[in-house]
CSV table of C-alpha atoms in Angstrom, one decimal:
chain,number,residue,atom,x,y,z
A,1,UNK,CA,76.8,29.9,-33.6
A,2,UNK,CA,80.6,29.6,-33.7
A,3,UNK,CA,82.3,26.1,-34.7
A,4,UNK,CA,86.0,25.4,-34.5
A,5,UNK,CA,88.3,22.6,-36.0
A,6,UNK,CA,91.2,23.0,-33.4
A,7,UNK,CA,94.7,21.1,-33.7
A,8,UNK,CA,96.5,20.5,-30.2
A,9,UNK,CA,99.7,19.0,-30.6
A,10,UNK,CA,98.4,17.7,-33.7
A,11,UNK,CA,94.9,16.4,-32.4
A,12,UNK,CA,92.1,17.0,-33.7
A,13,UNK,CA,89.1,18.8,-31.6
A,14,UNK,CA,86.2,20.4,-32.6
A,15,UNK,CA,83.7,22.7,-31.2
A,16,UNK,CA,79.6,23.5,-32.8
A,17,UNK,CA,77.9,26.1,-31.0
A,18,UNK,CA,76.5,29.6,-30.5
A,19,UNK,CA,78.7,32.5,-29.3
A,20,UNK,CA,76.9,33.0,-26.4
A,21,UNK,CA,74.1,29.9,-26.3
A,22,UNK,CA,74.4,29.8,-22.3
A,23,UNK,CA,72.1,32.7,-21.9
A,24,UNK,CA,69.7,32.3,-24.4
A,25,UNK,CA,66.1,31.2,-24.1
A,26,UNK,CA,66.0,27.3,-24.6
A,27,UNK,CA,62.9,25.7,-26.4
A,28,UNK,CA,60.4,24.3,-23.5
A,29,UNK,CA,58.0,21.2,-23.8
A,30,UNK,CA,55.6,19.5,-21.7
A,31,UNK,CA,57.2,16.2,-19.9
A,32,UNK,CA,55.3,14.2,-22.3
A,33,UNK,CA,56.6,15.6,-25.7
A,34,UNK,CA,59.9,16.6,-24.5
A,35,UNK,CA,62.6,15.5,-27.7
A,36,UNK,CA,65.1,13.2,-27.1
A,37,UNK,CA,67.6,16.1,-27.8
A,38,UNK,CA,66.1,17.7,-24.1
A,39,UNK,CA,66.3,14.3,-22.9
A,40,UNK,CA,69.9,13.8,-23.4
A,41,UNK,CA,70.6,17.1,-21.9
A,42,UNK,CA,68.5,16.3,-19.5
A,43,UNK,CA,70.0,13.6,-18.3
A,44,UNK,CA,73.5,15.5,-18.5
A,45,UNK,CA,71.9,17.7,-15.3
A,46,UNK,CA,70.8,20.6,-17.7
A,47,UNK,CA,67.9,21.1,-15.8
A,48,UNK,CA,70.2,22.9,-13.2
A,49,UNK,CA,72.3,24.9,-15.4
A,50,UNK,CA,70.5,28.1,-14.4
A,51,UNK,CA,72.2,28.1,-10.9
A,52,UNK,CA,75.9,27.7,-12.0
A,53,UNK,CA,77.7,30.4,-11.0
A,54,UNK,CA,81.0,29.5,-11.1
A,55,UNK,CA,82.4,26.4,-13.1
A,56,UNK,CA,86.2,26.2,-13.5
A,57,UNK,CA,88.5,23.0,-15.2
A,58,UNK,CA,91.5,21.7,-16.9
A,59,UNK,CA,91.3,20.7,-20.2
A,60,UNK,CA,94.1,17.5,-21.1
A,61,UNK,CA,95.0,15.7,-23.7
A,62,UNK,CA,97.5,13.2,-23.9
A,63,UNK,CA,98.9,11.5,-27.7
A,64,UNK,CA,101.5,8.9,-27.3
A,65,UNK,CA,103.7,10.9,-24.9
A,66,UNK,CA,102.5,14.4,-25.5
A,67,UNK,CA,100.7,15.7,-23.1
A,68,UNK,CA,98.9,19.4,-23.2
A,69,UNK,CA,96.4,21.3,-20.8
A,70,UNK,CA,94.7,24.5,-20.5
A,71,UNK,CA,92.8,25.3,-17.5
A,72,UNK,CA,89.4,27.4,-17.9
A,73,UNK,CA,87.7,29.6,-15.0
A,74,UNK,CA,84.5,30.8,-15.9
A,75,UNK,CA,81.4,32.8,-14.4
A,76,UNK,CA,78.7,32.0,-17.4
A,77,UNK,CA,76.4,34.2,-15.9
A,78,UNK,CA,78.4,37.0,-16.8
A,79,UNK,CA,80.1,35.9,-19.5
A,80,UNK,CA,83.6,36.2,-17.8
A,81,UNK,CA,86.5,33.4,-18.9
A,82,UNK,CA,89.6,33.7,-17.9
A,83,UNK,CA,92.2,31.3,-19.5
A,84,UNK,CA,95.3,29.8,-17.9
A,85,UNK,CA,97.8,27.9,-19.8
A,86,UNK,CA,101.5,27.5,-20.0
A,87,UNK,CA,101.8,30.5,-22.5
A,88,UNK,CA,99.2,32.8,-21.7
A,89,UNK,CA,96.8,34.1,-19.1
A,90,UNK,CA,93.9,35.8,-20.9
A,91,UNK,CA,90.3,37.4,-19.4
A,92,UNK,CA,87.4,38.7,-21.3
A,93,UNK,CA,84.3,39.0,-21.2
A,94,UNK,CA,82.9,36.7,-24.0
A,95,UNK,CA,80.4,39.5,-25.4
A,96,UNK,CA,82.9,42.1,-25.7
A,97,UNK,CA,85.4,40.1,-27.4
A,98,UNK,CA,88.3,41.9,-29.2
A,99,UNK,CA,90.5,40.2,-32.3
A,100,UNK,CA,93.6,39.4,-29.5
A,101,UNK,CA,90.6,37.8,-27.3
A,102,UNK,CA,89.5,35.9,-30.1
A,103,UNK,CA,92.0,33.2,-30.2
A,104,UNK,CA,91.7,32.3,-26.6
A,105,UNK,CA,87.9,32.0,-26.8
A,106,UNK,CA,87.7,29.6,-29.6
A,107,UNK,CA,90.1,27.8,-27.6
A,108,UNK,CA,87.0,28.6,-24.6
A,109,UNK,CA,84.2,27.2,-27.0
A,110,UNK,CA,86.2,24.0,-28.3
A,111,UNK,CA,87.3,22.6,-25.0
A,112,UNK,CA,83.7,23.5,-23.3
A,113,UNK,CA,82.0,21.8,-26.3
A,114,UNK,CA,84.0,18.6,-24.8
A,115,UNK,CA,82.6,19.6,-21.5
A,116,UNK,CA,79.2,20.3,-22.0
A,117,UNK,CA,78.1,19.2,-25.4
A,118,UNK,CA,74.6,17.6,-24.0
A,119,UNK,CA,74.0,21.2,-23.4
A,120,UNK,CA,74.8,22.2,-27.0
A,121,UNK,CA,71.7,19.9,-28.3
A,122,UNK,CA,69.7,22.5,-27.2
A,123,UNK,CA,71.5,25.7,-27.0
A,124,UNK,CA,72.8,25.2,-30.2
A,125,UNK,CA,69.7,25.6,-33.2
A,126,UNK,CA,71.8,25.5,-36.8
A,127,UNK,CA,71.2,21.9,-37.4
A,128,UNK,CA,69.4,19.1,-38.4
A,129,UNK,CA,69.0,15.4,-36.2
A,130,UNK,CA,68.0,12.2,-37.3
A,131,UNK,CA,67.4,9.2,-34.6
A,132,UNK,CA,68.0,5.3,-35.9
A,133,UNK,CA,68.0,2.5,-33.6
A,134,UNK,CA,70.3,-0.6,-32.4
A,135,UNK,CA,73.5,1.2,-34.7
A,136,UNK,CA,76.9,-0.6,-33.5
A,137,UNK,CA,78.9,1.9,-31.7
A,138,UNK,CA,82.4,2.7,-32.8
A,139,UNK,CA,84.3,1.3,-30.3
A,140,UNK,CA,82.6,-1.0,-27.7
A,141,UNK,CA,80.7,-2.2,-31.4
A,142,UNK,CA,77.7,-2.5,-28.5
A,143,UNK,CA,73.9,-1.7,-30.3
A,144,UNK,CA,73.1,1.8,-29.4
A,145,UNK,CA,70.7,4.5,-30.5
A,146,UNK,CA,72.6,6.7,-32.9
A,147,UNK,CA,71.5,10.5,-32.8
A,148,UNK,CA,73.2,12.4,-35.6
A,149,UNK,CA,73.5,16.1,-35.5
A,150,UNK,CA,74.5,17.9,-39.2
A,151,UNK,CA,75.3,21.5,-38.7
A,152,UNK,CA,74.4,23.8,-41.8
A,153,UNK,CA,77.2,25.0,-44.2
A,154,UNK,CA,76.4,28.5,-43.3
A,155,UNK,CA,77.5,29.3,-39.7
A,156,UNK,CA,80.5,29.0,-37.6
A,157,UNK,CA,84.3,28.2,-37.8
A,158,UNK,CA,84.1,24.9,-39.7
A,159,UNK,CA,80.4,25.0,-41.4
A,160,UNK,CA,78.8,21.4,-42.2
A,161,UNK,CA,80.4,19.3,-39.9
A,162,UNK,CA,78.4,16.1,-38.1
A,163,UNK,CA,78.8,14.2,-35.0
A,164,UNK,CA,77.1,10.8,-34.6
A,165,UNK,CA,76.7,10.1,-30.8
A,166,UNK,CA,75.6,7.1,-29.1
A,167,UNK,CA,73.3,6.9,-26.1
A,168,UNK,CA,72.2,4.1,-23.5
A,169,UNK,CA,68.5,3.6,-22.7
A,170,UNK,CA,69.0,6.5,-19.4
A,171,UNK,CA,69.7,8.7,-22.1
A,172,UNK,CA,73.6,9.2,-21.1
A,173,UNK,CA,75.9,9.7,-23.9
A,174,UNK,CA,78.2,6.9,-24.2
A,175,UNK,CA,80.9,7.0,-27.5
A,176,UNK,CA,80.7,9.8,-30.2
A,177,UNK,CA,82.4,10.4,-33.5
A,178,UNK,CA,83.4,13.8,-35.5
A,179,UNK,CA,83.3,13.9,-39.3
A,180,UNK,CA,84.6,17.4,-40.4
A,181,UNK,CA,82.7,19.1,-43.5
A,182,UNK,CA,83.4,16.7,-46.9
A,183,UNK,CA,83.9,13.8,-45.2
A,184,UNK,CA,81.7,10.5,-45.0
A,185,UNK,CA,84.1,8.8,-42.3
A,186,UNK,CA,84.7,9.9,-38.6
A,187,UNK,CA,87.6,11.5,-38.3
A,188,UNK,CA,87.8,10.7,-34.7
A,189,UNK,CA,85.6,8.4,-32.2
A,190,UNK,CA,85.6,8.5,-28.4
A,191,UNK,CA,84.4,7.1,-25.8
A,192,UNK,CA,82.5,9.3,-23.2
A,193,UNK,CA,83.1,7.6,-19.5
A,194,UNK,CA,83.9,8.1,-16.0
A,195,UNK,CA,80.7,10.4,-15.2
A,196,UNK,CA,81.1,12.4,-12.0
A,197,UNK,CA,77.9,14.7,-11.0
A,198,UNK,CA,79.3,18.2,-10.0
A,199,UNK,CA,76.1,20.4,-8.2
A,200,UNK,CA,73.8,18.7,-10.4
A,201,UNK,CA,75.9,18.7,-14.2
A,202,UNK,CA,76.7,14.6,-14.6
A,203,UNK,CA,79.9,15.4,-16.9
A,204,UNK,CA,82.2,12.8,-18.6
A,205,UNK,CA,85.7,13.4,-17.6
A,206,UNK,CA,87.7,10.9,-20.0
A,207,UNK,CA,87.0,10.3,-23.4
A,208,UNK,CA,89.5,7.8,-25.3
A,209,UNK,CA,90.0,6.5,-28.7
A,210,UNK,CA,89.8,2.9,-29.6
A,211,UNK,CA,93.5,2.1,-29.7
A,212,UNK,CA,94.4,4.1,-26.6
A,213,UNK,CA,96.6,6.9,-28.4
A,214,UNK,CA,94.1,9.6,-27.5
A,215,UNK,CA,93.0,10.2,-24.4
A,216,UNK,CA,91.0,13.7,-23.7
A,217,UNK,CA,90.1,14.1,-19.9
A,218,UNK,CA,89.0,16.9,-17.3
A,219,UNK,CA,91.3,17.6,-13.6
A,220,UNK,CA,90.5,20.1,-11.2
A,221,UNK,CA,86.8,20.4,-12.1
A,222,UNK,CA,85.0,22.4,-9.5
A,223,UNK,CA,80.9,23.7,-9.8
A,224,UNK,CA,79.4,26.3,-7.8
């Protein structure tokens, strides 16, 4: 599992997961004692992962009036990423990473933990969850169920961070918040909004801070 606290333009993003989680066996249940972790994925169109062949996007953010973006082709079935940006243009294959590849992927892993984190609760396996009920969400302050996910302090970029995320009663996420390793407040809280289903994967393409000075959002998305 690899995890990244990465500054943007001075924003903070964050990534928690494996190095290669896509193509790992996930854990399977019967319909009746499937965890709400599955469910959320679940409901996030995980259940048609295995046929994505191709998934390509642009990863934006915009603070005040900087604006950055990266755009991300990717074959996960065989591990290929290339990486277009203003700077560079890199392509690897994600298993046989080299240290001038290295950079560019955890730049890979943070901005498709943004993408695809209902995937993460069940690729992912160094952490712990516990579920409570009716919490006030960060920023609509609306009663939610609060899942929060504590990563160990042994593995990844940024060891023993947690992220509290807040779900509706379909299972969709709905706000989240980041609170690096040592902290007890969130260092950031987003919403998660205007879902779009692409071949199946219902992904959130804005997320936005409470005072409108963040905004985080996906262009050119395209699933195959």
């Amino acid at each position: 599992m690899k995890k990244l606290l990465l500054l943007v333009f001075a924003i903070t993003t964050f990534i928690n997961c494996k190095k290669n989680p896509e193509n790992t066996a996930t854990k399977t249940s019967s319909e009746k004692n499937i965890s709400v972790l599955e469910k959320v994925a679940n409901a996030h169109g995980f259940k048609n992962w295995s046929k994505i062949e191709k998934l390509n996007y642009t990863f934006n953010v915009d603070r005040d009036s900087s604006h950055f973006e990266r755009s991300w082709q990717w074959q996960p079935q065989k591990e290929q990423v290339k990486m277009l940006s203003a700077k560079d243009t890199v392509e690897y294959v994600r298993k046989e990473i080299d240290s001038l590849q290295q950079k560019a992927d955890q730049a890979f892993i943070n901005d498709k933990y943004w993408l695809l984190f209902p995937f993460q609760l069940v690729w992912d396996q160094s952490f712990e969850h516990t579920i409570k009920e009716n919490v006030k969400a960060p920023i609509s302050e609306k009663p939610m169920k609060e899942i929060t996910i504590a990563y160990d302090n042994e593995d990844g970029y940024t060891p023993g961070d947690t992220y509290k995320i807040y779900i509706d009663k379909d299972f969709i996420i709905r706000e989240w918040s980041y609170i690096a390793s040592g902290n007890k407040e969130p260092n950031l809280s987003t919403t998660w909004e205007n879902y779009q289903t692409y071949n199946g994967l219902k992904i959130a393409t804005t997320h936005q801070n409470k005072e409108g000075s963040f905004k985080l959002y996906f262009t050119n998305i395209k699933v195959e």
